[in-house]
Amino acid sequence: MSDTPSGDLRLVQLSKSFETFTAVHPLDLTIPQNAFFALLGPSGCGKTTTLRMIAGLEDPTSGSIYIGDTDITETKAHKRNVNTVFQSYALFPHMKIIDNVAFGLKRRGDKNAMAKAQEALELVELGHTAKKKPNQLSGGMQQRVALARALVNRPDVLLLDEPLGALDLKLRRQMQLELKRIQSEVGITFIHVTHDQEEAMTMADTVAVMNAGRLEQVGEPAELYDRPASTFVANFLGQSNLLTSRITGDAGEGLSTADCHGFPILVATEHIPDGVRDVFVGVRPEKLRLDGPGRNQLTATVTDASFTGVATQYLVQLPWGFEVTVVQPNDGSPRASVGESVQISWDPGSEFILDARQDEDAGLLDTGLRHG
Ligand SMILES: Nc1ncnc2c1ncn2[C@@H]1O[C@H](COP(=O)(O)OP(=O)(O)OP(=O)(O)O)[C@@H](O)[C@H]1O
Ligand SMILES: [Mg+2]
C-alpha cells in the first residue's frame, strides 16, 4: 500500500527491564520487509513487551529499533508508521463500521477518509457491513474490522498481538487463512504474536521462538520443526521423542554410530553438534514406524493405542522403560494392539541431535507432557 519502501525492521540489542525483572534480554532480530513473521512463546516470555517496544508504547531499557536505515527508537508512538491489532478489538459501539475504520484518518483531516475506509473494508471482505453497528457483527467479523482499521493507515509494520485469541477454534483457523491472504495482498510486514505453535507454523514465513525473555531460535517453520536447536524448541513445537544416547564412532557414508541404552543406532554425522558426545537423539512421532523397514530398529511393547482417524497414535515402551510416541498414518498398514511386542524403526538422518547438557523437559510445562 505504501509508496515509499520502508525497509526491514531491525531490533539491535533491544532489552526491557521492569525494576529488577528483565522481561526482554538484549535481542537482535531482523524482520524482512513484507515478511509474515511470527513471535511464538509461552505466556510471560516477553512477546507483548517486545511488540510494545516496536510500537513505541514501551521505552526500551537498552538498544535500538530501525525501519530500514531510520532509527525510530526515540520516535513517538503516533509518529511511527506502525499499527497494532490487539486481542480485544475495542470498536466504538455507537459508530457505524465504516466510521470506526475511518476514525483515525478523519481525525487527521484526511479528505479521502471514507473512500479509504471502504477500500480497507473490501480488503477484509466486509464492504457490505459498512453501515452496520459493531454489535450486529460476529466476533470474527469485528476482528476483521479492527484489522481494516489498522490497515487503513497503510503502516510499514502491522503488529498483531494474539488477534485470534478470543475466537473459537473453527473461526480461528478460517481467520488464519484470511490473515495470510490479506498480508500477501497488502505487502505490509506483519508481526504476529501467538502462543499457539500450530498457528505460528501455519501462517508465518519465519518464526522466532522466545523463552523467558530470550530468542531460542529463528527460522522457517519446517526448519524449526525438523532441526530444533534446543530441547525447548523441540518440545514446544510439536511432540518430540528424545532418546538419551552417546556418539560412539564413524560408520561411513555420512553416518555415525551411537549407543542408545546399550542398543546400537545410526545417526547422520552432520546433525551432531560440534564436539558433543552425550546427546539426545530426537525423533518426531511421525518419523517412527511400527514394524517398518527403517535401518534403526528397537524392540518395544505397545502400551497405548488411540485411533484418531487419519492416524493412530501409539505409546510404546522401550526395553529400558522409556516411552515414545509413534504416529502411524491410517494407510492400510496393520495396526498393533496394547501389550503387543513390536519393532519401532526409523531411518538415520530423520533425527535431530541435541547436546544432552540441557533440560530434556524444557518447553513441556505448557502442554503438561513429561518425558518418562
Ligand atoms: N509493566 C510491567 N511491570 C512489571 N512487569 C511487567 C510489566 N509488563 C510485563 N511485565 C512482566 O514481563 C514479563 C513478560 O510479559 P509479556 O506481557 O511481554 O509476556 P507475553 O509473552 O506477552 O505473555 P502472554 O502470552 O501471557 O501475553 C512477564 O513476566 C510480565 O509479568
Ligand atoms: Mg502478551
XYZ file of C-alpha atoms and ligand atoms in Angstrom:
404
model
C 0.000 0.000 0.000
C 2.772 2.425 0.958
C 4.588 4.096 -1.932
C 7.861 4.574 -0.107
C 9.723 1.346 0.520
C 10.138 1.115 4.252
C 12.854 -1.496 4.566
C 13.490 -4.180 7.099
C 12.617 -3.835 10.757
C 15.737 -4.280 12.862
C 15.980 -4.726 16.611
C 19.513 -4.210 17.875
C 20.409 -5.302 21.409
C 16.882 -4.362 22.422
C 16.010 -5.052 26.049
C 13.442 -4.174 28.687
C 13.673 -4.395 32.446
C 10.930 -3.557 34.903
C 12.733 -2.542 38.119
C 14.700 -5.715 38.969
C 12.932 -8.034 36.497
C 14.221 -8.386 32.945
C 11.269 -9.123 30.642
C 13.359 -8.986 27.445
C 17.101 -9.672 27.445
C 19.145 -7.862 24.779
C 17.959 -9.311 21.500
C 18.983 -8.885 17.879
C 16.422 -9.574 15.221
C 15.889 -8.573 11.597
C 12.400 -8.892 10.177
C 12.495 -8.540 6.388
C 10.166 -6.065 4.728
C 6.851 -7.671 3.721
C 7.517 -10.775 5.800
C 4.831 -12.616 7.691
C 6.729 -13.082 10.895
C 5.523 -14.915 13.997
C 6.748 -14.398 17.527
C 5.975 -17.576 19.421
C 6.449 -18.459 23.056
C 4.744 -19.398 26.299
C 2.886 -16.936 28.491
C 5.148 -14.352 30.100
C 8.137 -14.883 27.785
C 8.180 -11.236 26.671
C 6.226 -11.231 23.395
C 3.904 -8.342 24.198
C 6.727 -6.347 25.757
C 8.734 -6.750 22.532
C 5.753 -5.629 20.432
C 5.087 -2.664 22.705
C 8.676 -1.503 22.255
C 8.320 -1.752 18.472
C 5.045 0.185 18.665
C 6.613 2.857 20.853
C 4.301 2.120 23.775
C 7.171 0.984 25.996
C 10.607 2.627 26.322
C 13.416 0.114 25.830
C 15.923 -0.172 28.659
C 18.671 -0.512 26.053
C 19.116 -0.976 22.335
C 17.691 0.453 19.139
C 14.890 -0.085 16.643
C 15.308 0.659 12.957
C 12.971 0.606 9.983
C 15.300 0.493 7.008
C 18.082 2.950 7.853
C 15.890 5.124 10.069
C 16.393 4.870 13.815
C 12.907 5.088 15.327
C 13.908 4.273 18.929
C 13.111 7.804 20.100
C 10.169 8.371 17.742
C 6.827 8.853 19.479
C 4.293 6.048 19.032
C 1.853 8.059 16.898
C 4.672 9.195 14.587
C 5.798 5.637 13.893
C 4.413 4.003 10.806
C 3.428 1.039 12.948
C -0.076 -0.116 13.888
C -1.234 -2.713 16.353
C -4.214 -5.071 16.401
C -4.951 -6.479 19.842
C -6.956 -9.459 21.002
C -9.679 -7.144 22.285
C -10.636 -5.152 19.240
C -12.461 -2.331 21.068
C -14.561 -0.883 18.262
C -16.665 2.156 19.112
C -20.099 0.543 19.707
C -22.182 3.611 18.788
C -20.389 4.173 15.466
C -21.107 2.534 12.139
C -18.456 0.107 10.914
C -17.266 2.490 8.199
C -16.894 5.318 10.735
C -14.937 3.050 13.036
C -12.500 2.351 10.219
C -12.325 5.970 9.032
C -11.995 7.410 12.548
C -8.229 7.886 12.672
C -7.981 9.238 9.126
C -10.793 11.731 9.705
C -9.185 12.956 12.897
C -6.028 13.655 10.922
C -8.108 15.559 8.375
C -7.739 13.075 5.506
C -10.235 14.161 2.816
C -10.382 10.650 1.359
C -11.044 9.016 4.711
C -14.362 7.434 3.719
C -13.125 6.062 0.394
C -10.006 4.628 2.018
C -12.090 3.116 4.800
C -14.410 1.465 2.283
C -11.381 0.104 0.401
C -9.948 -1.333 3.628
C -13.299 -2.941 4.429
C -13.400 -4.522 0.958
C -9.948 -5.913 1.594
C -11.215 -7.833 4.627
C -14.341 -8.749 2.650
C -16.672 -6.716 4.806
C -17.599 -3.961 2.353
C -21.266 -4.834 2.767
C -21.218 -4.178 6.529
C -20.195 -0.511 6.263
C -23.493 0.843 7.598
C -23.901 -1.720 10.381
C -23.012 -1.291 14.039
C -20.357 -3.494 15.709
C -22.900 -5.473 17.763
C -24.544 -6.647 14.512
C -21.321 -8.442 13.546
C -19.860 -11.711 14.791
C -16.634 -11.789 16.803
C -14.597 -12.810 13.788
C -16.098 -10.049 11.669
C -15.404 -7.476 14.363
C -11.806 -8.628 14.479
C -11.586 -8.120 10.703
C -12.972 -4.598 11.147
C -10.205 -3.975 13.689
C -7.751 -5.219 11.081
C -9.218 -2.893 8.445
C -8.943 -0.027 10.932
C -5.220 -0.725 11.290
C -4.574 -1.341 7.575
C -6.309 1.865 6.512
C -3.328 3.790 7.919
C -1.022 1.982 5.492
C 1.558 1.174 8.147
C 5.046 -0.106 7.328
C 4.618 -2.698 10.016
C 1.465 -4.238 11.442
C 1.730 -5.758 14.901
C -0.826 -8.409 15.794
C -0.909 -9.392 19.455
C -2.890 -12.641 19.779
C -5.567 -11.182 17.492
C -7.365 -14.516 17.173
C -7.149 -15.437 20.854
C -10.806 -14.698 21.579
C -12.169 -16.703 18.634
C -13.317 -20.306 18.720
C -11.160 -22.905 17.009
C -13.014 -23.107 13.701
C -13.200 -19.351 13.248
C -9.572 -19.129 14.291
C -8.495 -21.497 11.502
C -10.570 -19.519 8.992
C -9.076 -16.221 10.148
C -5.540 -17.642 9.934
C -6.001 -18.248 6.219
C -7.755 -14.907 5.827
C -4.894 -13.045 7.518
C -2.370 -14.773 5.259
C -4.302 -13.771 2.160
C -4.604 -10.171 3.325
C -0.916 -9.952 4.157
C 0.089 -11.192 0.717
C -2.298 -8.701 -0.875
C -1.159 -5.611 1.012
C 2.537 -6.475 1.257
C 2.948 -4.983 4.715
C 5.281 -6.546 7.276
C 3.115 -8.500 9.714
C 4.450 -9.471 13.130
C 2.029 -11.935 14.600
C 2.318 -12.808 18.286
C 0.899 -16.101 19.441
C 1.499 -18.846 21.946
C -0.131 -21.375 19.589
C 2.651 -23.239 17.791
C 0.376 -24.587 15.080
C -0.907 -21.110 14.332
C 2.628 -19.732 14.080
C 3.763 -22.530 11.757
C 0.683 -22.350 9.530
C 0.837 -18.629 8.997
C 4.373 -17.362 9.106
C 7.290 -17.435 6.653
C 9.591 -17.075 9.626
C 9.009 -17.961 13.254
C 11.001 -16.657 16.224
C 10.661 -18.818 19.327
C 11.002 -16.884 22.580
C 11.614 -18.330 26.008
C 11.996 -16.379 29.236
C 12.868 -13.103 27.542
C 15.341 -14.600 25.077
C 15.183 -15.764 21.468
C 15.679 -19.512 21.358
C 15.655 -19.930 17.575
C 14.569 -18.095 14.439
C 13.792 -19.862 11.173
C 11.285 -21.203 8.705
C 8.606 -23.405 10.278
C 9.924 -26.622 8.719
C 13.460 -25.823 9.801
C 12.388 -25.255 13.413
C 10.337 -28.413 13.409
C 12.874 -30.680 11.728
C 16.033 -29.182 13.237
C 15.198 -27.626 16.581
C 18.292 -26.122 18.205
C 17.251 -26.783 21.794
C 15.046 -29.097 23.809
C 12.790 -26.107 24.458
C 12.089 -25.646 20.744
C 11.861 -29.422 20.184
C 9.212 -29.775 22.872
C 7.370 -26.507 22.351
C 6.939 -27.080 18.614
C 5.111 -30.370 18.416
C 5.953 -33.640 20.097
C 9.472 -34.998 20.342
C 10.936 -38.321 21.390
C 14.315 -37.612 22.937
C 16.491 -40.715 23.186
C 19.455 -40.315 25.503
C 22.467 -41.637 23.561
C 26.220 -41.433 23.243
C 28.010 -40.952 19.925
C 30.499 -43.814 19.560
C 32.143 -43.617 16.150
C 32.110 -43.139 12.408
C 30.074 -45.549 10.284
C 30.961 -44.100 6.860
C 28.508 -42.787 4.253
C 27.948 -39.670 6.364
C 26.674 -41.713 9.292
C 27.873 -42.191 12.858
C 27.173 -44.913 15.345
C 25.566 -44.162 18.664
C 24.825 -46.176 21.769
C 21.231 -45.808 22.953
C 20.918 -47.539 26.337
C 23.086 -50.400 25.068
C 21.456 -50.615 21.645
C 23.367 -49.520 18.513
C 21.731 -46.904 16.297
C 22.892 -44.821 13.336
C 22.605 -41.055 13.018
C 23.579 -38.510 10.362
C 27.021 -37.176 11.275
C 26.103 -33.676 10.086
C 23.363 -33.494 12.718
C 25.789 -33.951 15.609
C 26.564 -30.646 17.362
C 30.302 -29.896 17.283
C 32.371 -31.624 19.928
C 29.429 -33.251 21.666
C 29.208 -36.942 22.542
C 26.391 -37.168 25.063
C 23.265 -36.334 23.139
C 19.535 -36.555 22.796
C 18.643 -38.204 19.517
C 15.310 -36.587 18.693
C 12.812 -38.403 16.505
C 9.393 -36.938 15.768
C 6.470 -39.364 16.280
C 5.568 -39.472 12.566
C 9.140 -40.435 11.624
C 8.843 -43.637 13.655
C 7.172 -46.740 12.240
C 5.901 -49.909 13.847
C 7.461 -52.960 12.172
C 8.731 -50.756 9.357
C 11.811 -51.071 7.149
C 13.909 -48.287 8.762
C 17.599 -49.048 9.356
C 17.317 -48.263 13.059
C 15.310 -50.890 14.912
C 14.404 -51.154 18.586
C 12.206 -53.705 20.284
C 9.263 -52.224 22.136
C 5.910 -53.008 23.711
C 2.709 -51.156 22.850
C 1.258 -49.539 25.986
C -1.429 -47.382 24.416
C -3.109 -47.012 21.048
C -5.552 -44.272 20.095
C -7.187 -44.113 16.708
C -7.600 -40.506 15.540
C -8.982 -41.062 12.034
C -6.101 -40.029 9.773
C -3.629 -41.831 12.027
C -3.180 -43.986 15.057
C -1.110 -42.649 17.917
C 0.796 -45.278 19.868
C 2.696 -45.127 23.100
C 5.379 -47.780 23.077
C 7.762 -48.723 25.833
C 11.423 -49.361 25.091
C 13.401 -52.065 26.937
C 14.777 -49.558 29.483
C 11.273 -48.353 30.376
C 11.219 -45.136 28.357
C 8.011 -44.453 26.426
C 7.967 -42.940 22.965
C 5.098 -41.738 20.823
C 4.603 -43.189 17.348
C 2.112 -41.680 14.913
C 1.306 -44.152 12.187
C -0.784 -42.927 9.238
C -4.001 -44.826 8.615
C -2.666 -46.073 5.278
C -3.752 -49.687 5.443
C -0.725 -50.942 7.339
C -1.607 -53.419 10.079
C -2.497 -51.963 13.457
C -0.917 -53.037 16.703
C -2.765 -53.534 19.949
C -1.851 -52.837 23.546
C 0.529 -55.413 25.005
C 1.878 -56.452 21.624
C 5.617 -56.659 21.053
C 6.741 -54.595 18.048
C 9.863 -53.213 16.418
C 9.992 -49.451 16.097
C 12.081 -48.282 13.201
C 13.290 -45.101 11.600
C 15.866 -44.065 9.068
C 19.141 -42.440 10.082
C 19.010 -38.790 9.021
C 15.375 -38.296 10.013
C 16.562 -37.397 13.514
C 17.806 -34.183 15.069
C 20.513 -34.238 17.684
C 20.860 -32.033 20.742
C 23.539 -31.648 23.396
C 22.356 -33.653 26.405
C 23.577 -30.972 28.800
C 20.180 -29.273 28.884
C 16.803 -29.918 30.459
C 15.065 -32.543 28.385
C 11.698 -31.343 29.692
C 12.183 -27.677 28.740
C 9.141 -26.327 26.940
C 6.838 -29.074 28.180
C 5.340 -27.117 31.053
C 2.634 -25.562 28.930
C 1.465 -28.799 27.402
C 1.535 -30.773 30.648
C 3.503 -33.528 28.901
C 6.561 -35.038 30.521
C 9.209 -37.398 29.311
C 9.433 -40.740 31.081
N 4.619 -3.023 33.351
C 5.190 -4.125 33.848
N 5.756 -4.116 35.073
C 6.345 -5.222 35.594
N 6.441 -6.405 34.928
C 5.910 -6.468 33.713
C 5.258 -5.350 33.095
N 4.826 -5.732 31.860
C 5.194 -7.016 31.716
N 5.842 -7.458 32.814
C 6.388 -8.811 33.012
O 7.235 -9.096 31.928
C 7.096 -10.454 31.525
C 6.758 -10.532 30.049
O 5.454 -10.032 29.854
P 4.757 -10.025 28.429
O 3.450 -9.373 28.604
O 5.693 -9.428 27.454
O 4.592 -11.566 28.155
P 3.876 -12.317 26.924
O 4.907 -13.170 26.291
O 3.189 -11.324 26.080
O 2.835 -13.247 27.684
P 1.311 -13.660 27.275
O 1.422 -14.788 26.277
O 0.738 -14.138 28.558
O 0.625 -12.452 26.730
C 6.035 -11.065 32.425
O 6.676 -11.768 33.451
C 5.307 -9.864 32.974
O 4.801 -10.131 34.264
Mg 1.131 -10.965 25.628
